[in-house]
Amino acid sequence: MSDESPSTLRPGQTFTHHGKKYKILKQIWFGPFSEVMIVKEINGNERYAMKIEKTNDPQ
């Protein structure tokens, strides 16, 4: 992933973290080192900000 491309996660997609499922609602920040998305827990009403930090690792 280059420093100028967004992550592979997009609004509407879901993912699991520590056994809980979340849906990405929208991206609120994109910069050279990270991006921030608003996510919602699928089985609840809580919304969170999720920061994705970019690395130089091609994986």
GROMACS .gro file of C-alpha atoms in nm:
model
   59
    1MET     CA    1   0.000   0.000   0.000
    2SER     CA    2   0.146   0.338  -0.092
    3ASP     CA    3   0.138   0.635   0.143
    4GLU     CA    4  -0.119   0.805  -0.080
    5SER     CA    5  -0.379   0.533  -0.114
    6PRO     CA    6  -0.660   0.474   0.136
    7SER     CA    7  -0.697   0.143   0.317
    8THR     CA    8  -0.891  -0.144   0.165
    9LEU     CA    9  -1.177  -0.088   0.412
   10ARG     CA   10  -1.471   0.110   0.274
   11PRO     CA   11  -1.799   0.244   0.415
   12GLY     CA   12  -2.058  -0.032   0.430
   13GLN     CA   13  -1.806  -0.309   0.491
   14THR     CA   14  -1.805  -0.509   0.811
   15PHE     CA   15  -1.517  -0.654   1.011
   16THR     CA   16  -1.467  -0.846   1.335
   17HIS     CA   17  -1.240  -0.729   1.617
   18HIS     CA   18  -1.202  -0.917   1.946
   19GLY     CA   19  -1.515  -1.120   1.873
   20LYS     CA   20  -1.740  -0.820   1.801
   21LYS     CA   21  -1.866  -0.727   1.458
   22TYR     CA   22  -1.851  -0.367   1.334
   23LYS     CA   23  -1.973  -0.180   1.027
   24ILE     CA   24  -1.780   0.108   0.873
   25LEU     CA   25  -2.010   0.410   0.845
   26LYS     CA   26  -1.779   0.672   0.694
   27GLN     CA   27  -1.423   0.794   0.662
   28ILE     CA   28  -1.363   1.121   0.847
   29TRP     CA   29  -0.988   1.170   0.795
   30PHE     CA   30  -0.723   1.060   0.546
   31GLY     CA   31  -0.361   1.164   0.580
   32PRO     CA   32  -0.015   1.045   0.482
   33PHE     CA   33   0.029   0.825   0.790
   34SER     CA   34  -0.322   0.720   0.893
   35GLU     CA   35  -0.694   0.744   0.834
   36VAL     CA   36  -0.990   0.760   1.070
   37MET     CA   37  -1.329   0.600   1.020
   38ILE     CA   38  -1.654   0.605   1.214
   39VAL     CA   39  -1.765   0.250   1.292
   40LYS     CA   40  -2.074   0.108   1.462
   41GLU     CA   41  -2.101  -0.212   1.659
   42ILE     CA   42  -2.348  -0.437   1.472
   43ASN     CA   43  -2.526  -0.569   1.783
   44GLY     CA   44  -2.537  -0.238   1.965
   45ASN     CA   45  -2.586   0.134   1.920
   46GLU     CA   46  -2.234   0.243   2.010
   47ARG     CA   47  -2.029   0.432   1.753
   48TYR     CA   48  -1.652   0.462   1.767
   49ALA     CA   49  -1.369   0.632   1.582
   50MET     CA   50  -1.124   0.379   1.440
   51LYS     CA   51  -0.774   0.488   1.342
   52ILE     CA   52  -0.586   0.285   1.081
   53GLU     CA   53  -0.212   0.350   1.081
   54LYS     CA   54  -0.022   0.287   0.761
   55THR     CA   55   0.297   0.084   0.757
   56ASN     CA   56   0.569   0.021   0.503
   57ASP     CA   57   0.498  -0.352   0.529
   58PRO     CA   58   0.350  -0.471   0.196
   59GLN     CA   59   0.115  -0.712   0.378
   0.00000   0.00000   0.00000
